[in-house]
Short mmCIF file of C-alpha atoms in Angstrom, two decimals:
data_model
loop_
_atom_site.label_atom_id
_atom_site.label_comp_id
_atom_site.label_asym_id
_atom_site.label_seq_id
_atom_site.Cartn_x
_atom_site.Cartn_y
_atom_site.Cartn_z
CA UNK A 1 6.71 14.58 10.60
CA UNK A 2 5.90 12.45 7.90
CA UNK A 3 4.72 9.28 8.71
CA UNK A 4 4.02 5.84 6.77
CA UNK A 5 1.38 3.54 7.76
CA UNK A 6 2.91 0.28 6.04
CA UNK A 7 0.11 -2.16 6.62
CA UNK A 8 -3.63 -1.20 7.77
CA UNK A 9 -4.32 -4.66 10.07
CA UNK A 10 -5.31 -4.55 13.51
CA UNK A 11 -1.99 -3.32 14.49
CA UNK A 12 -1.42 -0.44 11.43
CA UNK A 13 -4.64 0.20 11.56
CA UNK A 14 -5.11 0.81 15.35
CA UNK A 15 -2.02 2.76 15.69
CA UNK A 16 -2.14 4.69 12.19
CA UNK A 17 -5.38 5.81 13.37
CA UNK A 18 -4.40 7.48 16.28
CA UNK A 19 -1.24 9.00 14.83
CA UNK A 20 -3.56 10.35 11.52
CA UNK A 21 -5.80 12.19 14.38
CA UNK A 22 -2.79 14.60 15.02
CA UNK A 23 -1.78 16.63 12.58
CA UNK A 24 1.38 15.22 10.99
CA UNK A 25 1.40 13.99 7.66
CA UNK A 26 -0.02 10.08 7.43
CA UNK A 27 0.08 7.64 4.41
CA UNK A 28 -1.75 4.46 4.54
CA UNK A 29 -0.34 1.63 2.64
CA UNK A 30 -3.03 -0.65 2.10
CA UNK A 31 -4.63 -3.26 0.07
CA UNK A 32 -7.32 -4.31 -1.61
CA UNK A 33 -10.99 -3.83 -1.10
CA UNK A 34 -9.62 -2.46 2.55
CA UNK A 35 -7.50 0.32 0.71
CA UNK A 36 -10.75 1.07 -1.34
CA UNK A 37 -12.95 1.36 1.43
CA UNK A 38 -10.43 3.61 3.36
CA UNK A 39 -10.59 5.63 0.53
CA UNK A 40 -13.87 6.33 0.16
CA UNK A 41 -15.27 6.46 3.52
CA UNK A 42 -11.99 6.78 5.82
CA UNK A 43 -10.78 4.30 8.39
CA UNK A 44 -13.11 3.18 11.27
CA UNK A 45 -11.95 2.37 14.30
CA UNK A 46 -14.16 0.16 16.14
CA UNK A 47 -13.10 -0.23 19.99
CA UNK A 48 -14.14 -0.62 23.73
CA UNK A 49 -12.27 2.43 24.56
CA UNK A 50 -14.61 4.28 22.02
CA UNK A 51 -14.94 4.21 17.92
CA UNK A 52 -13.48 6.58 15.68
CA UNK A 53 -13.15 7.38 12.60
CA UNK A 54 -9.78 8.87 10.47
CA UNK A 55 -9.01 10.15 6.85
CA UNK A 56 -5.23 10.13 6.24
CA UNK A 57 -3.76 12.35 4.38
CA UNK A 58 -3.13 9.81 1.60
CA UNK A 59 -4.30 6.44 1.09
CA UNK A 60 -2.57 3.92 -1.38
CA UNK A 61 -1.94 0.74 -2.35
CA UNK A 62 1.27 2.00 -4.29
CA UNK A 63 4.31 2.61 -2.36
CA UNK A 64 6.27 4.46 -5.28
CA UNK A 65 3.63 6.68 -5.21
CA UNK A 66 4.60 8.18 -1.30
CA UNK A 67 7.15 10.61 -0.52
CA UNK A 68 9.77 10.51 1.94
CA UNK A 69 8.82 9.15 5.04
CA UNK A 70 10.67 10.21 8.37
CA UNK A 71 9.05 7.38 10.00
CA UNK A 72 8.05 4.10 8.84
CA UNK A 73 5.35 1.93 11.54
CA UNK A 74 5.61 -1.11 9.63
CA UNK A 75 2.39 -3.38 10.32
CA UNK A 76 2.90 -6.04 7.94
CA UNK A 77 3.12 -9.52 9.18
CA UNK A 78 6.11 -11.40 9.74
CA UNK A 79 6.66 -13.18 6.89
CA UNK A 80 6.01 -10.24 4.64
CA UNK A 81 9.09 -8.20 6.17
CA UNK A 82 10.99 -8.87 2.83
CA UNK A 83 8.77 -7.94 0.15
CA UNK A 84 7.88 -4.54 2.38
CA UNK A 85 11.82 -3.79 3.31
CA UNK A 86 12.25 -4.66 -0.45
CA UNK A 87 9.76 -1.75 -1.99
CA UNK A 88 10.48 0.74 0.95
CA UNK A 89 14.71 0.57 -0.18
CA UNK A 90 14.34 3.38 -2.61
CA UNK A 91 12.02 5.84 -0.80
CA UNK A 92 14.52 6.02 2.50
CA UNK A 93 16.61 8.54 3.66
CA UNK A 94 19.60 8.29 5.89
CA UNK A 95 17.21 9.53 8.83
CA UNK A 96 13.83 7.65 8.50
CA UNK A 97 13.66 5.28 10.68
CA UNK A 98 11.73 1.80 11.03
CA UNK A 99 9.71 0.77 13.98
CA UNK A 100 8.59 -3.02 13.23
CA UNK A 101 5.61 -4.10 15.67
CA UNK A 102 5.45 -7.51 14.14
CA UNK A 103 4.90 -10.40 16.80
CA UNK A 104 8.26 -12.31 17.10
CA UNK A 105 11.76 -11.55 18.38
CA UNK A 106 14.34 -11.39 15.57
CA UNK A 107 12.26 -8.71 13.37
CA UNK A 108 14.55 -5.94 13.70
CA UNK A 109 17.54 -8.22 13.17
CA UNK A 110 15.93 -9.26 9.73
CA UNK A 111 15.41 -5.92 8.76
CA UNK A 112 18.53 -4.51 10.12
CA UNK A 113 20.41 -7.54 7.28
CA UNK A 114 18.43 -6.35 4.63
CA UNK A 115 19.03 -2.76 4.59
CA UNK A 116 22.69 -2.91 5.74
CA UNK A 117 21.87 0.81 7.91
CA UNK A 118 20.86 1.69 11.01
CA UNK A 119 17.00 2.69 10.62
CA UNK A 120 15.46 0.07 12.48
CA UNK A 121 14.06 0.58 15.99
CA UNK A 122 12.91 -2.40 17.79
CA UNK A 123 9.50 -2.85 19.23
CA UNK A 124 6.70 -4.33 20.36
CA UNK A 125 2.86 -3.78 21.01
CA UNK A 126 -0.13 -4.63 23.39
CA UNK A 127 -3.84 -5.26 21.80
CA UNK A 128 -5.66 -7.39 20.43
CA UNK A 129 -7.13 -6.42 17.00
CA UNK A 130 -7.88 -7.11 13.59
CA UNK A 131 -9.78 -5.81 10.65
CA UNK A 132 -13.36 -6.71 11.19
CA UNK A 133 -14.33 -5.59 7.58
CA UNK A 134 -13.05 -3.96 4.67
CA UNK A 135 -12.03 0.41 6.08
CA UNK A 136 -12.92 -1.07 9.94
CA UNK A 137 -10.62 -2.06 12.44
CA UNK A 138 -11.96 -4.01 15.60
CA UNK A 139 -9.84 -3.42 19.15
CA UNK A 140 -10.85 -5.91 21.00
CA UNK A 141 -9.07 -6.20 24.08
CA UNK A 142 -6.11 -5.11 25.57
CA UNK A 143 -5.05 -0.96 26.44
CA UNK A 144 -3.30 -0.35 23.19
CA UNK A 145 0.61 0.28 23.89
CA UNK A 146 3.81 0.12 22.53
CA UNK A 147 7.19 -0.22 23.79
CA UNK A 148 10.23 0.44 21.56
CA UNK A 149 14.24 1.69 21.56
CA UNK A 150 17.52 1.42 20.25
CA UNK A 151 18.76 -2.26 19.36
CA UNK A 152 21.15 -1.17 21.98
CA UNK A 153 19.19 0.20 24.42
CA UNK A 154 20.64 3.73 24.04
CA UNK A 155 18.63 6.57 24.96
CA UNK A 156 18.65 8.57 21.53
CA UNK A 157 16.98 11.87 20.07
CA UNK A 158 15.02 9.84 17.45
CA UNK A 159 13.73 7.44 20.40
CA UNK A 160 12.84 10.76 22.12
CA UNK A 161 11.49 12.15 18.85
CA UNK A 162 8.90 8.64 18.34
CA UNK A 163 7.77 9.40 21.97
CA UNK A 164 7.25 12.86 22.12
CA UNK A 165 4.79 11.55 18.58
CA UNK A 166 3.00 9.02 20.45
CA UNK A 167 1.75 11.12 23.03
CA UNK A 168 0.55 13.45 21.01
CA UNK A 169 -0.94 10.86 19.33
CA UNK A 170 -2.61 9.52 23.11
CA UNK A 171 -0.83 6.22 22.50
CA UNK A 172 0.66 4.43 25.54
CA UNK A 173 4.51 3.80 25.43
CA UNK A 174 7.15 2.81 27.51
CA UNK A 175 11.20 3.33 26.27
CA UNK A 176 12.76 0.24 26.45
CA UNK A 177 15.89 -0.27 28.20
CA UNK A 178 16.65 -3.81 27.99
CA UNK A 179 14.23 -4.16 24.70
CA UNK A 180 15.25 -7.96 23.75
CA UNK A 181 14.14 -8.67 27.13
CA UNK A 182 10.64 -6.79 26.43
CA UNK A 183 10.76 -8.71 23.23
CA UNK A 184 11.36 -12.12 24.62
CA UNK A 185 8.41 -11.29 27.25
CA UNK A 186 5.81 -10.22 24.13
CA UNK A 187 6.88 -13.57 22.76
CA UNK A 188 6.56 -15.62 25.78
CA UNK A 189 2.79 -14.29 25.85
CA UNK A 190 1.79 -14.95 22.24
CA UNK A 191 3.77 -17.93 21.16
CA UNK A 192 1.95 -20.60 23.38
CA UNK A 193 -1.22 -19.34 23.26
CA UNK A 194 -0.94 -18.95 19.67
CA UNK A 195 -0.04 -22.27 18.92
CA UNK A 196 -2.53 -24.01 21.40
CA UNK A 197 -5.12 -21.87 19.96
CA UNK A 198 -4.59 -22.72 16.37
CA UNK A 199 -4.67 -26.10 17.07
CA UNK A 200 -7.28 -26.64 18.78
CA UNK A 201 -9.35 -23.35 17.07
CA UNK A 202 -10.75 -22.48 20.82
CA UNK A 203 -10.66 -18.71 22.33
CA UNK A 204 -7.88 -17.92 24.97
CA UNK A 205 -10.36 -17.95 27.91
CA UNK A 206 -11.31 -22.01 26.46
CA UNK A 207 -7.94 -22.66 26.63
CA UNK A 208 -7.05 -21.54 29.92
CA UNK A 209 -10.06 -23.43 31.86
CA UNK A 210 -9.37 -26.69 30.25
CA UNK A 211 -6.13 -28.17 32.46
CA UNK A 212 -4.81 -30.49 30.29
CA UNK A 213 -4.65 -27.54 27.30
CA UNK A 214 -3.04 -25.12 29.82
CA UNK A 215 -0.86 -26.76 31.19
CA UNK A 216 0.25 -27.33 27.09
CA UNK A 217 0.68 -23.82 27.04
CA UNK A 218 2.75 -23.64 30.73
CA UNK A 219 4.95 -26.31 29.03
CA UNK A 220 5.40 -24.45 25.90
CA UNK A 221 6.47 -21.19 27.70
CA UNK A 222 9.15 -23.07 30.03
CA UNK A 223 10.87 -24.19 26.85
CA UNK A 224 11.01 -20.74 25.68
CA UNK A 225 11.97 -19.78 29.00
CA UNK A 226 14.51 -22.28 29.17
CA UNK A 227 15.95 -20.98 25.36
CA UNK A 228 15.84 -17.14 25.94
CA UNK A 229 18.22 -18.17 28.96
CA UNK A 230 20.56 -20.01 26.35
CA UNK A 231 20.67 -17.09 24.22
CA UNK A 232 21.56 -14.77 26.98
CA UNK A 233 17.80 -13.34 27.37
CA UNK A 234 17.38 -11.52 30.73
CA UNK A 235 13.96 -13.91 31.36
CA UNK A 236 13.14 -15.69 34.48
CA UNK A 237 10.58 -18.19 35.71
CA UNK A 238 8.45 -15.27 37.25
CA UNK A 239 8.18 -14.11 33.63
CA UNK A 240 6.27 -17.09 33.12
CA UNK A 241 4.06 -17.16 36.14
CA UNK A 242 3.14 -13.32 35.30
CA UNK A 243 2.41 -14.13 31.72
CA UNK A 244 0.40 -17.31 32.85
CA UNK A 245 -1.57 -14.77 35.45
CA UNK A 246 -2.32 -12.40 32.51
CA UNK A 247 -3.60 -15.12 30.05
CA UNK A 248 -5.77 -17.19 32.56
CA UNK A 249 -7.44 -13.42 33.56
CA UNK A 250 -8.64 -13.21 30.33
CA UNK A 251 -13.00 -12.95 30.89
CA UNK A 252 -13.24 -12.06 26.65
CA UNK A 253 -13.17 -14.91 24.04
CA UNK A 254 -10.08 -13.36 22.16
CA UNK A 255 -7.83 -15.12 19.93
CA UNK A 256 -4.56 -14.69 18.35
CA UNK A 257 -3.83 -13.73 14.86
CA UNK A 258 -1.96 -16.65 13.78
CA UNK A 259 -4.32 -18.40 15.04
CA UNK A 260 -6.85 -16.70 13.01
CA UNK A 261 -5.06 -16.87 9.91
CA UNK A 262 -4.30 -20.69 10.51
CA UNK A 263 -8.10 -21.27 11.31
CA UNK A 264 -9.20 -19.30 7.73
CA UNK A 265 -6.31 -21.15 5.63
CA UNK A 266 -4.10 -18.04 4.94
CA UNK A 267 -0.48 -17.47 5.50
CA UNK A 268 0.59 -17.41 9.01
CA UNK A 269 3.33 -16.29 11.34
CA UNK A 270 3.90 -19.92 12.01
CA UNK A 271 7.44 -20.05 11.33
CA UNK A 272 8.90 -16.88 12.93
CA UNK A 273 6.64 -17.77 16.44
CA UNK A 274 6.43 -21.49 17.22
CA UNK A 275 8.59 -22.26 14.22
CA UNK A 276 11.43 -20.04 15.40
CA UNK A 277 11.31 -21.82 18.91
CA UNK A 278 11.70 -25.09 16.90
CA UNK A 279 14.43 -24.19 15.14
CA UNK A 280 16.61 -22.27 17.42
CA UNK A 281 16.18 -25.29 20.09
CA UNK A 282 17.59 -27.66 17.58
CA UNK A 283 20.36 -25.22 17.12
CA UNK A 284 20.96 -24.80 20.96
CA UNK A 285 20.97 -28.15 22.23
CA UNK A 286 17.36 -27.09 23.85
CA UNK A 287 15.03 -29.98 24.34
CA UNK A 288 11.41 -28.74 23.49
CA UNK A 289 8.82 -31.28 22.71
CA UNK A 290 5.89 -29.14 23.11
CA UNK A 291 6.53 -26.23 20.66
CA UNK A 292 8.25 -29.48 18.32
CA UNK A 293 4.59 -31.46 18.32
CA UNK A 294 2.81 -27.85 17.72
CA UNK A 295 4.79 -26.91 14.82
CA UNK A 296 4.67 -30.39 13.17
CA UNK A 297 0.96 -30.62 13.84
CA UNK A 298 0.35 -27.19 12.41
CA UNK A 299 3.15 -27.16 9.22
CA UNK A 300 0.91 -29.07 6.73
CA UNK A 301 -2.19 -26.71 7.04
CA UNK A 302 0.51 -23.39 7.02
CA UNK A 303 1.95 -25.29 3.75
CA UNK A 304 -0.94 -25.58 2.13
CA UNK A 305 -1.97 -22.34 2.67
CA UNK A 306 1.26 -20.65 1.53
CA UNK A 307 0.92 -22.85 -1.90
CA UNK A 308 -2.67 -22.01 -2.19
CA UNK A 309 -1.09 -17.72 -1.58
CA UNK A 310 1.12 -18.60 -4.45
#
């Protein structure tokens, strides 16, 4: 299979890793000094389940310069889905298909508009990681999984194909069959937290001792409770108490990316995480005050850094 790594940060990195260990054809798309580094001394993979180290077959920072890819593990962030669905156009086939991992639950849709086919996949994935330096990836926390299907929840041969690939690879998966439900639960984990940990730039485990910050983040997970059920979403209120369990066992001091990027002044998935919740709600006749004073509270800084990207 030939496979494209679009996007080398903690989640393209961590995953193209493993799948450039087996012996499939892997591209890295990459930037930067990251891309250079890759290049000239492979990709290290720094983690608690043990480091490695990986060499794909091609590293570049030039997508017209990649063949064909049969699948595409897009890594980027969020807001960067256009410019990547935009460059990969012209190198896809009628079979490659599209597995976005972003964080957020109307990636796929997105996609699925802009190409006008049916290549997209949806997904999700579990770990906490980022790129420590340029060529190194840190994994944090978190066993590394994905779960993934059809935008129907179909059971097809290329969702049997992408399996039978990760376990080669050694990478934990689970087929989803209700995947906007699997979706809505990733979301309902790392919208809250994300916001509450941007603004108040502490580590999850900070967050989840103080009372008056968790229960912020128990508030901000009942609206999005409370608008997944408007929208049809499959959720209940022990969705809530489970993700509130996993968050307040949390003994590392992780953090988010968003919250990251917000704390460093760089573009952010503000607006398809917190932002979307914001939005939507006003749409849906949803009253949510919590994720409202979040996104307000956060928007200048996430402007500023956007015009500052420019």
């Amino acid at each position: 299979m030939n496979i494209l790594v679009y996007g080398v940060g903690g989640i393209g990195g961590y995953f193209g890793g493993k799948l450039a260990l087996t012996d499939h054809h892997v591209t890295f798309l990459a930037r930067g000094k990251h891309c250079e580094a890759i290049h000239e001394n492979g990709l290290l993979v720094k983690s608690w389940q043990g480091d490695f180290t990986v060499r794909p077959n091609m590293i570049t920072d030039d997508v017209t310069s990649i063949g064909v890819p049969d699948l595409v593990l897009l890594g980027v962030k969020s807001w960067q889905i256009p410019e990547a669905i935009e460059h990969l156009r012209p190198r896809l086939l009628p079979h490659t298909v599209i597995l976005p991992l972003q964080n957020g639950v109307d990636n796929t849709q997105r996609i699925t508009k802009l190409l006008t086919s049916g290549h997209v996949l949806a997904g999700c994935c579990n770990l906490i990681s980022y790129i420590e330096a340029p060529g190194i990836i840190r994994h944090a926390h978190f066993i590394p999984s994905i779960t993934f299907g059809e935008v129907d929840d179909t059971l097809t041969q290329r969702v049997l194909d992408v399996k039978e690939l990760f376990e080669e690879a050694g990478i934990a998966n689970n087929i989803a069959f209700d995947i906007e439900k699997e979706l809505w639960k990733k979301f309902l984990f790392i919208c809250p937290i994300s916001g509450v940990g941007a603004l108040t730039r502490l580590e999850i485990n900070a967050i989840c001792d103080a009372p008056y910050l968790f229960k912020m983040v128990r508030d901000a997970a009942n609206e999005i409770l409370e608008l997944a059920q408007t929208m049809g979403i499959a959720l209940s209120q022990r969705d809530v108490e489970r993700t509130l369990e996993t968050l307040k066992s949390q003994e590392h001091m992780n953090t988010t990316s968003m919250q990251r990027d917000i704390i460093h002044g760089r573009p952010s998935e503000l607006e398809h995480l917190t932002g979307y919740v914001v939005h939507q709600a006003g749409k849906r006749g949803v009253f949510a005050p919590t994720n409202r004073l979040i996104y307000e509270c956060l928007l200048p800084s996430e402007l500023k850094a956007r015009r500052s990207s420019d």
